[in-house]
Amino acid sequence: GASFPPIATRVGIIDGGVAPVLATSAARGFATGAPWPGDHGTAVASLLRHAGVSHIVSADVYGRDPAGGNALAIVRALDWLSGEKVPVVSISLVGPRNPLMERAIAVMTKRGMVVVAAVGNDGPAAPPAFPASYSSVIAVTGVDVRNRALIEAGRALHLDYAAPGADMKALDARGRGRAVRGTSFATPLVAARAAAAMDRGIDGGEIVRTLNAEARDLGNKGPDAVFGRGLLCGDCRP
């Protein structure tokens, strides 16, 4: 894929840990054994880096804990990223609605944090995915190389954008390029575009307007339930 101008705005990821093959600006663990380098977190970070993000802050909510990724770990990660003044956060995990997380995200977004989250890969019949379904979160789905929606893409209570989520490669924890597929991998590409807007001095409240202007309409004319308000970062597929 194309190479992109460096983006100075820091982007946080709440995911598994990032392997040393990718330098992070800061990393902290919120689960047993964390931070622990994982394939999923490393892939997400490598896609951020590919899309131009220079400074990645990693919050590992999985570690080596089979019960990792719970709502409390996510809330603690958000709190840490807020304290580190990280303005854009990419979350490639889904779960049920949770009042603690709902309150935390409401507080963070009111402070100007831009939270971007995947709609998940449990299919369109699955219950709405959170945190993507919270109204202040930017919800992201994935498309393949022909701009068809991924058949496994989940649904949120709203959908903002689509981005490449298949027919591409990302790094695994050993630094090898591997094929990835899923809404998890579309999400960091949208986060990168939000960070690029912040680089130009656009603040949290105006980010969505900027991304709307950038998005390429797909499917039915105008916003729709399959692609949201259109495709972002369409040329970002590595």
PDB file of C-alpha atoms in Angstrom:
ATOM      1  CA  GLY A   1       0.000   0.000   0.000  1.00  0.00           C
ATOM      2  CA  ALA A   2       0.839   3.675  -0.076  1.00  0.00           C
ATOM      3  CA  SER A   3       3.019   5.221   2.599  1.00  0.00           C
ATOM      4  CA  PHE A   4       1.579   8.053   4.629  1.00  0.00           C
ATOM      5  CA  PRO A   5       2.971  11.260   6.108  1.00  0.00           C
ATOM      6  CA  PRO A   6       3.903  10.821   9.764  1.00  0.00           C
ATOM      7  CA  ILE A   7       1.170  11.653  12.273  1.00  0.00           C
ATOM      8  CA  ALA A   8       2.460  13.229  15.502  1.00  0.00           C
ATOM      9  CA  THR A   9      -0.751  12.894  17.536  1.00  0.00           C
ATOM     10  CA  ARG A  10      -0.475   9.953  19.935  1.00  0.00           C
ATOM     11  CA  VAL A  11      -2.942   7.092  19.582  1.00  0.00           C
ATOM     12  CA  GLY A  12      -3.705   4.666  22.392  1.00  0.00           C
ATOM     13  CA  ILE A  13      -4.770   1.078  21.828  1.00  0.00           C
ATOM     14  CA  ILE A  14      -6.736  -0.962  24.334  1.00  0.00           C
ATOM     15  CA  ASP A  15      -6.058  -4.534  23.253  1.00  0.00           C
ATOM     16  CA  GLY A  16      -3.549  -7.264  23.902  1.00  0.00           C
ATOM     17  CA  GLY A  17       0.069  -6.234  24.359  1.00  0.00           C
ATOM     18  CA  VAL A  18       2.351  -5.031  21.566  1.00  0.00           C
ATOM     19  CA  ALA A  19       5.517  -7.016  20.823  1.00  0.00           C
ATOM     20  CA  PRO A  20       8.938  -5.301  20.924  1.00  0.00           C
ATOM     21  CA  VAL A  21       9.100  -5.478  17.100  1.00  0.00           C
ATOM     22  CA  LEU A  22       7.068  -2.243  17.261  1.00  0.00           C
ATOM     23  CA  ALA A  23       8.316   0.524  19.520  1.00  0.00           C
ATOM     24  CA  THR A  24       5.583   2.035  21.700  1.00  0.00           C
ATOM     25  CA  SER A  25       5.797   5.423  23.421  1.00  0.00           C
ATOM     26  CA  ALA A  26       4.409   3.895  26.634  1.00  0.00           C
ATOM     27  CA  ALA A  27       2.874   0.572  27.650  1.00  0.00           C
ATOM     28  CA  ARG A  28       1.026  -0.604  30.718  1.00  0.00           C
ATOM     29  CA  GLY A  29      -0.775  -3.787  31.685  1.00  0.00           C
ATOM     30  CA  PHE A  30      -4.245  -4.141  33.196  1.00  0.00           C
ATOM     31  CA  ALA A  31      -4.455  -7.942  33.458  1.00  0.00           C
ATOM     32  CA  THR A  32      -2.399 -10.806  34.903  1.00  0.00           C
ATOM     33  CA  GLY A  33       0.986 -11.043  33.189  1.00  0.00           C
ATOM     34  CA  ALA A  34       0.438  -7.835  31.207  1.00  0.00           C
ATOM     35  CA  PRO A  35       1.949  -6.247  29.279  1.00  0.00           C
ATOM     36  CA  TRP A  36       2.486  -9.430  27.297  1.00  0.00           C
ATOM     37  CA  PRO A  37       3.214  -9.359  23.546  1.00  0.00           C
ATOM     38  CA  GLY A  38       0.256 -10.726  21.619  1.00  0.00           C
ATOM     39  CA  ASP A  39      -0.458 -11.219  17.915  1.00  0.00           C
ATOM     40  CA  HIS A  40      -3.715  -9.219  17.961  1.00  0.00           C
ATOM     41  CA  GLY A  41      -2.399  -6.127  19.745  1.00  0.00           C
ATOM     42  CA  THR A  42       0.772  -6.178  17.649  1.00  0.00           C
ATOM     43  CA  ALA A  43      -1.272  -6.400  14.427  1.00  0.00           C
ATOM     44  CA  VAL A  44      -3.437  -3.429  15.455  1.00  0.00           C
ATOM     45  CA  ALA A  45      -0.339  -1.394  16.367  1.00  0.00           C
ATOM     46  CA  SER A  46       1.380  -2.286  13.079  1.00  0.00           C
ATOM     47  CA  LEU A  47      -1.643  -1.031  11.129  1.00  0.00           C
ATOM     48  CA  LEU A  48      -1.580   2.250  13.060  1.00  0.00           C
ATOM     49  CA  ARG A  49       2.109   2.589  12.252  1.00  0.00           C
ATOM     50  CA  HIS A  50       1.486   1.730   8.585  1.00  0.00           C
ATOM     51  CA  ALA A  51      -1.178   4.476   8.410  1.00  0.00           C
ATOM     52  CA  GLY A  52       1.362   7.021   9.679  1.00  0.00           C
ATOM     53  CA  VAL A  53       0.959   7.080  13.469  1.00  0.00           C
ATOM     54  CA  SER A  54       4.403   7.680  15.011  1.00  0.00           C
ATOM     55  CA  HIS A  55       3.512   7.461  18.716  1.00  0.00           C
ATOM     56  CA  ILE A  56       1.512   4.465  19.946  1.00  0.00           C
ATOM     57  CA  VAL A  57       0.527   4.056  23.600  1.00  0.00           C
ATOM     58  CA  SER A  58      -0.381   0.459  24.479  1.00  0.00           C
ATOM     59  CA  ALA A  59      -2.800  -0.567  27.238  1.00  0.00           C
ATOM     60  CA  ASP A  60      -2.814  -4.370  27.489  1.00  0.00           C
ATOM     61  CA  VAL A  61      -6.119  -5.562  28.993  1.00  0.00           C
ATOM     62  CA  TYR A  62      -5.497  -9.255  28.220  1.00  0.00           C
ATOM     63  CA  GLY A  63      -1.974 -10.160  29.339  1.00  0.00           C
ATOM     64  CA  ARG A  64      -1.862 -13.910  29.941  1.00  0.00           C
ATOM     65  CA  ASP A  65      -5.230 -13.922  31.675  1.00  0.00           C
ATOM     66  CA  PRO A  66      -7.983 -16.097  30.088  1.00  0.00           C
ATOM     67  CA  ALA A  67     -10.527 -13.743  31.711  1.00  0.00           C
ATOM     68  CA  GLY A  68      -8.751 -10.656  30.318  1.00  0.00           C
ATOM     69  CA  GLY A  69     -10.495  -7.918  28.386  1.00  0.00           C
ATOM     70  CA  ASN A  70     -13.169  -7.361  31.032  1.00  0.00           C
ATOM     71  CA  ALA A  71     -14.958  -4.045  31.510  1.00  0.00           C
ATOM     72  CA  LEU A  72     -13.012  -3.071  34.641  1.00  0.00           C
ATOM     73  CA  ALA A  73      -9.683  -3.572  32.851  1.00  0.00           C
ATOM     74  CA  ILE A  74     -10.914  -1.428  29.942  1.00  0.00           C
ATOM     75  CA  VAL A  75     -12.059   1.337  32.310  1.00  0.00           C
ATOM     76  CA  ARG A  76      -8.697   1.310  34.101  1.00  0.00           C
ATOM     77  CA  ALA A  77      -6.937   1.470  30.727  1.00  0.00           C
ATOM     78  CA  LEU A  78      -9.081   4.432  29.646  1.00  0.00           C
ATOM     79  CA  ASP A  79      -8.309   6.210  32.897  1.00  0.00           C
ATOM     80  CA  TRP A  80      -4.567   5.676  32.419  1.00  0.00           C
ATOM     81  CA  LEU A  81      -4.673   6.865  28.784  1.00  0.00           C
ATOM     82  CA  SER A  82      -6.622   9.950  29.873  1.00  0.00           C
ATOM     83  CA  GLY A  83      -3.988  10.659  32.549  1.00  0.00           C
ATOM     84  CA  GLU A  84      -1.313  10.295  29.843  1.00  0.00           C
ATOM     85  CA  LYS A  85      -3.303  12.839  27.772  1.00  0.00           C
ATOM     86  CA  VAL A  86      -3.677  10.479  24.817  1.00  0.00           C
ATOM     87  CA  PRO A  87      -6.315  12.141  22.591  1.00  0.00           C
ATOM     88  CA  VAL A  88      -7.343   9.228  20.311  1.00  0.00           C
ATOM     89  CA  VAL A  89      -8.001   5.665  21.488  1.00  0.00           C
ATOM     90  CA  SER A  90      -8.597   2.602  19.296  1.00  0.00           C
ATOM     91  CA  ILE A  91     -10.503  -0.328  20.860  1.00  0.00           C
ATOM     92  CA  SER A  92     -10.730  -3.589  18.880  1.00  0.00           C
ATOM     93  CA  LEU A  93     -12.779  -5.649  21.333  1.00  0.00           C
ATOM     94  CA  VAL A  94     -16.473  -6.093  22.040  1.00  0.00           C
ATOM     95  CA  GLY A  95     -18.677  -7.127  24.917  1.00  0.00           C
ATOM     96  CA  PRO A  96     -22.095  -6.525  26.447  1.00  0.00           C
ATOM     97  CA  ARG A  97     -23.343  -3.163  27.672  1.00  0.00           C
ATOM     98  CA  ASN A  98     -21.694  -2.242  30.983  1.00  0.00           C
ATOM     99  CA  PRO A  99     -22.703   0.724  33.192  1.00  0.00           C
ATOM    100  CA  LEU A 100     -19.173   1.289  34.531  1.00  0.00           C
ATOM    101  CA  MET A 101     -17.667   1.452  31.048  1.00  0.00           C
ATOM    102  CA  GLU A 102     -20.576   3.563  29.797  1.00  0.00           C
ATOM    103  CA  ARG A 103     -19.894   6.191  32.475  1.00  0.00           C
ATOM    104  CA  ALA A 104     -16.135   6.128  31.888  1.00  0.00           C
ATOM    105  CA  ILE A 105     -16.505   6.618  28.135  1.00  0.00           C
ATOM    106  CA  ALA A 106     -19.019   9.436  28.652  1.00  0.00           C
ATOM    107  CA  VAL A 107     -16.515  11.218  30.918  1.00  0.00           C
ATOM    108  CA  MET A 108     -13.540  10.683  28.575  1.00  0.00           C
ATOM    109  CA  THR A 109     -15.371  11.823  25.438  1.00  0.00           C
ATOM    110  CA  LYS A 110     -16.697  14.900  27.263  1.00  0.00           C
ATOM    111  CA  ARG A 111     -13.063  15.755  28.008  1.00  0.00           C
ATOM    112  CA  GLY A 112     -12.319  15.563  24.282  1.00  0.00           C
ATOM    113  CA  MET A 113     -10.938  12.038  23.916  1.00  0.00           C
ATOM    114  CA  VAL A 114     -11.897  10.461  20.576  1.00  0.00           C
ATOM    115  CA  VAL A 115     -12.759   6.776  21.096  1.00  0.00           C
ATOM    116  CA  VAL A 116     -12.887   4.553  17.987  1.00  0.00           C
ATOM    117  CA  ALA A 117     -14.197   0.980  18.375  1.00  0.00           C
ATOM    118  CA  ALA A 118     -14.883  -2.107  16.253  1.00  0.00           C
ATOM    119  CA  VAL A 119     -18.409  -3.456  15.751  1.00  0.00           C
ATOM    120  CA  GLY A 120     -17.012  -6.982  16.184  1.00  0.00           C
ATOM    121  CA  ASN A 121     -17.124 -10.126  14.066  1.00  0.00           C
ATOM    122  CA  ASP A 122     -20.110 -12.039  15.451  1.00  0.00           C
ATOM    123  CA  GLY A 123     -22.291 -11.372  12.404  1.00  0.00           C
ATOM    124  CA  PRO A 124     -25.230  -9.034  11.787  1.00  0.00           C
ATOM    125  CA  ALA A 125     -27.603 -11.088  13.949  1.00  0.00           C
ATOM    126  CA  ALA A 126     -25.431 -10.739  17.080  1.00  0.00           C
ATOM    127  CA  PRO A 127     -26.554  -8.420  19.888  1.00  0.00           C
ATOM    128  CA  PRO A 128     -25.233  -4.851  19.620  1.00  0.00           C
ATOM    129  CA  ALA A 129     -21.518  -4.621  20.368  1.00  0.00           C
ATOM    130  CA  PHE A 130     -20.082  -2.384  23.078  1.00  0.00           C
ATOM    131  CA  PRO A 131     -18.210  -0.056  23.434  1.00  0.00           C
ATOM    132  CA  ALA A 132     -18.908   0.653  19.724  1.00  0.00           C
ATOM    133  CA  SER A 133     -22.635   1.117  20.464  1.00  0.00           C
ATOM    134  CA  TYR A 134     -22.176   3.974  22.946  1.00  0.00           C
ATOM    135  CA  SER A 135     -23.362   7.126  21.218  1.00  0.00           C
ATOM    136  CA  SER A 136     -20.125   9.077  21.728  1.00  0.00           C
ATOM    137  CA  VAL A 137     -17.921   6.302  20.286  1.00  0.00           C
ATOM    138  CA  ILE A 138     -16.966   6.168  16.584  1.00  0.00           C
ATOM    139  CA  ALA A 139     -18.168   2.712  15.440  1.00  0.00           C
ATOM    140  CA  VAL A 140     -16.206   1.006  12.650  1.00  0.00           C
ATOM    141  CA  THR A 141     -16.952  -1.906  10.326  1.00  0.00           C
ATOM    142  CA  GLY A 142     -14.692  -3.590   7.766  1.00  0.00           C
ATOM    143  CA  VAL A 143     -14.670  -4.106   3.989  1.00  0.00           C
ATOM    144  CA  ASP A 144     -12.698  -6.396   1.700  1.00  0.00           C
ATOM    145  CA  VAL A 145     -10.519  -5.360  -1.229  1.00  0.00           C
ATOM    146  CA  ARG A 146     -13.633  -4.992  -3.426  1.00  0.00           C
ATOM    147  CA  ASN A 147     -15.282  -2.747  -0.816  1.00  0.00           C
ATOM    148  CA  ARG A 148     -17.834  -5.388   0.123  1.00  0.00           C
ATOM    149  CA  ALA A 149     -18.869  -5.445   3.777  1.00  0.00           C
ATOM    150  CA  LEU A 150     -17.345  -8.335   5.704  1.00  0.00           C
ATOM    151  CA  ILE A 151     -20.036 -10.986   6.094  1.00  0.00           C
ATOM    152  CA  GLU A 152     -18.996 -11.574   9.710  1.00  0.00           C
ATOM    153  CA  ALA A 153     -19.177  -7.885  10.676  1.00  0.00           C
ATOM    154  CA  GLY A 154     -21.297  -7.324  13.752  1.00  0.00           C
ATOM    155  CA  ARG A 155     -23.746  -4.510  14.340  1.00  0.00           C
ATOM    156  CA  ALA A 156     -23.659  -1.594  16.725  1.00  0.00           C
ATOM    157  CA  LEU A 157     -26.598   0.643  17.667  1.00  0.00           C
ATOM    158  CA  HIS A 158     -25.103   3.105  15.168  1.00  0.00           C
ATOM    159  CA  LEU A 159     -22.398   2.819  12.517  1.00  0.00           C
ATOM    160  CA  ASP A 160     -20.041   5.625  11.592  1.00  0.00           C
ATOM    161  CA  TYR A 161     -17.493   4.379   9.055  1.00  0.00           C
ATOM    162  CA  ALA A 162     -16.058   1.445   7.151  1.00  0.00           C
ATOM    163  CA  ALA A 163     -12.345   0.856   6.557  1.00  0.00           C
ATOM    164  CA  PRO A 164     -10.240  -1.945   5.042  1.00  0.00           C
ATOM    165  CA  GLY A 165     -10.582  -5.081   7.194  1.00  0.00           C
ATOM    166  CA  ALA A 166      -9.521  -7.930   4.891  1.00  0.00           C
ATOM    167  CA  ASP A 167      -7.147  -8.813   2.049  1.00  0.00           C
ATOM    168  CA  MET A 168      -4.249  -7.223   3.904  1.00  0.00           C
ATOM    169  CA  LYS A 169      -1.325  -8.073   6.159  1.00  0.00           C
ATOM    170  CA  ALA A 170      -0.193  -6.961   9.588  1.00  0.00           C
ATOM    171  CA  LEU A 171       2.675  -7.948  11.870  1.00  0.00           C
ATOM    172  CA  ASP A 172       2.359 -10.739  14.417  1.00  0.00           C
ATOM    173  CA  ALA A 173       4.227 -10.812  17.740  1.00  0.00           C
ATOM    174  CA  ARG A 174       7.315 -12.273  16.021  1.00  0.00           C
ATOM    175  CA  GLY A 175       7.377  -9.457  13.487  1.00  0.00           C
ATOM    176  CA  ARG A 176       6.126 -11.559  10.568  1.00  0.00           C
ATOM    177  CA  GLY A 177       3.569 -10.226   8.121  1.00  0.00           C
ATOM    178  CA  ARG A 178       0.386 -12.303   8.297  1.00  0.00           C
ATOM    179  CA  ALA A 179      -2.996 -12.038   6.627  1.00  0.00           C
ATOM    180  CA  VAL A 180      -5.571 -10.425   8.928  1.00  0.00           C
ATOM    181  CA  ARG A 181      -9.320 -10.128   8.632  1.00  0.00           C
ATOM    182  CA  GLY A 182     -11.990  -8.561  10.799  1.00  0.00           C
ATOM    183  CA  THR A 183     -13.396  -5.264  12.023  1.00  0.00           C
ATOM    184  CA  SER A 184     -10.560  -5.210  14.613  1.00  0.00           C
ATOM    185  CA  PHE A 185      -8.144  -4.302  11.858  1.00  0.00           C
ATOM    186  CA  ALA A 186     -10.325  -1.612  10.253  1.00  0.00           C
ATOM    187  CA  THR A 187     -10.570   0.280  13.549  1.00  0.00           C
ATOM    188  CA  PRO A 188      -6.929   1.485  13.855  1.00  0.00           C
ATOM    189  CA  LEU A 189      -7.089   2.848  10.303  1.00  0.00           C
ATOM    190  CA  VAL A 190     -10.016   5.089  11.290  1.00  0.00           C
ATOM    191  CA  ALA A 191      -8.210   6.062  14.506  1.00  0.00           C
ATOM    192  CA  ALA A 192      -5.226   7.085  12.381  1.00  0.00           C
ATOM    193  CA  ARG A 193      -7.423   9.392  10.294  1.00  0.00           C
ATOM    194  CA  ALA A 194      -8.815  10.974  13.482  1.00  0.00           C
ATOM    195  CA  ALA A 195      -5.242  11.520  14.692  1.00  0.00           C
ATOM    196  CA  ALA A 196      -4.274  13.047  11.333  1.00  0.00           C
ATOM    197  CA  ALA A 197      -7.142  15.533  11.724  1.00  0.00           C
ATOM    198  CA  MET A 198      -5.869  16.429  15.217  1.00  0.00           C
ATOM    199  CA  ASP A 199      -2.426  17.012  13.712  1.00  0.00           C
ATOM    200  CA  ARG A 200      -4.050  19.753  11.653  1.00  0.00           C
ATOM    201  CA  GLY A 201      -5.414  21.416  14.782  1.00  0.00           C
ATOM    202  CA  ILE A 202      -8.958  20.040  14.511  1.00  0.00           C
ATOM    203  CA  ASP A 203     -10.308  19.290  17.982  1.00  0.00           C
ATOM    204  CA  GLY A 204     -12.491  16.440  19.269  1.00  0.00           C
ATOM    205  CA  GLY A 205     -15.816  18.122  18.504  1.00  0.00           C
ATOM    206  CA  GLU A 206     -14.952  18.795  14.859  1.00  0.00           C
ATOM    207  CA  ILE A 207     -13.254  15.465  14.128  1.00  0.00           C
ATOM    208  CA  VAL A 208     -16.429  13.763  12.904  1.00  0.00           C
ATOM    209  CA  ARG A 209     -17.195  16.588  10.473  1.00  0.00           C
ATOM    210  CA  THR A 210     -13.673  16.284   9.077  1.00  0.00           C
ATOM    211  CA  LEU A 211     -13.927  12.496   8.730  1.00  0.00           C
ATOM    212  CA  ASN A 212     -17.362  12.811   7.099  1.00  0.00           C
ATOM    213  CA  ALA A 213     -15.830  15.071   4.436  1.00  0.00           C
ATOM    214  CA  GLU A 214     -13.069  12.510   3.883  1.00  0.00           C
ATOM    215  CA  ALA A 215     -15.327   9.415   3.789  1.00  0.00           C
ATOM    216  CA  ARG A 216     -16.208   7.897   0.413  1.00  0.00           C
ATOM    217  CA  ASP A 217     -19.865   6.938   0.166  1.00  0.00           C
ATOM    218  CA  LEU A 218     -20.463   3.212  -0.418  1.00  0.00           C
ATOM    219  CA  GLY A 219     -23.677   1.260  -0.915  1.00  0.00           C
ATOM    220  CA  ASN A 220     -26.940   3.185  -0.801  1.00  0.00           C
ATOM    221  CA  LYS A 221     -26.560   6.939  -1.214  1.00  0.00           C
ATOM    222  CA  GLY A 222     -25.881   8.651   2.086  1.00  0.00           C
ATOM    223  CA  PRO A 223     -25.408   7.041   5.513  1.00  0.00           C
ATOM    224  CA  ASP A 224     -26.560   3.438   5.769  1.00  0.00           C
ATOM    225  CA  ALA A 225     -26.492   0.509   8.185  1.00  0.00           C
ATOM    226  CA  VAL A 226     -23.866  -1.441   6.195  1.00  0.00           C
ATOM    227  CA  PHE A 227     -21.128   1.169   5.600  1.00  0.00           C
ATOM    228  CA  GLY A 228     -22.093   4.021   7.915  1.00  0.00           C
ATOM    229  CA  ARG A 229     -21.159   7.393   6.415  1.00  0.00           C
ATOM    230  CA  GLY A 230     -18.643   5.809   4.080  1.00  0.00           C
ATOM    231  CA  LEU A 231     -15.146   4.389   3.618  1.00  0.00           C
ATOM    232  CA  LEU A 232     -12.121   5.917   5.323  1.00  0.00           C
ATOM    233  CA  CYS A 233      -8.469   5.152   4.603  1.00  0.00           C
ATOM    234  CA  GLY A 234      -9.444   3.146   1.519  1.00  0.00           C
ATOM    235  CA  ASP A 235      -5.847   3.245   0.250  1.00  0.00           C
ATOM    236  CA  CYS A 236      -4.372   2.236   3.633  1.00  0.00           C
ATOM    237  CA  ARG A 237      -4.412  -1.519   3.030  1.00  0.00           C
ATOM    238  CA  PRO A 238      -0.888  -2.881   3.613  1.00  0.00           C
TER     239      PRO A 238
END
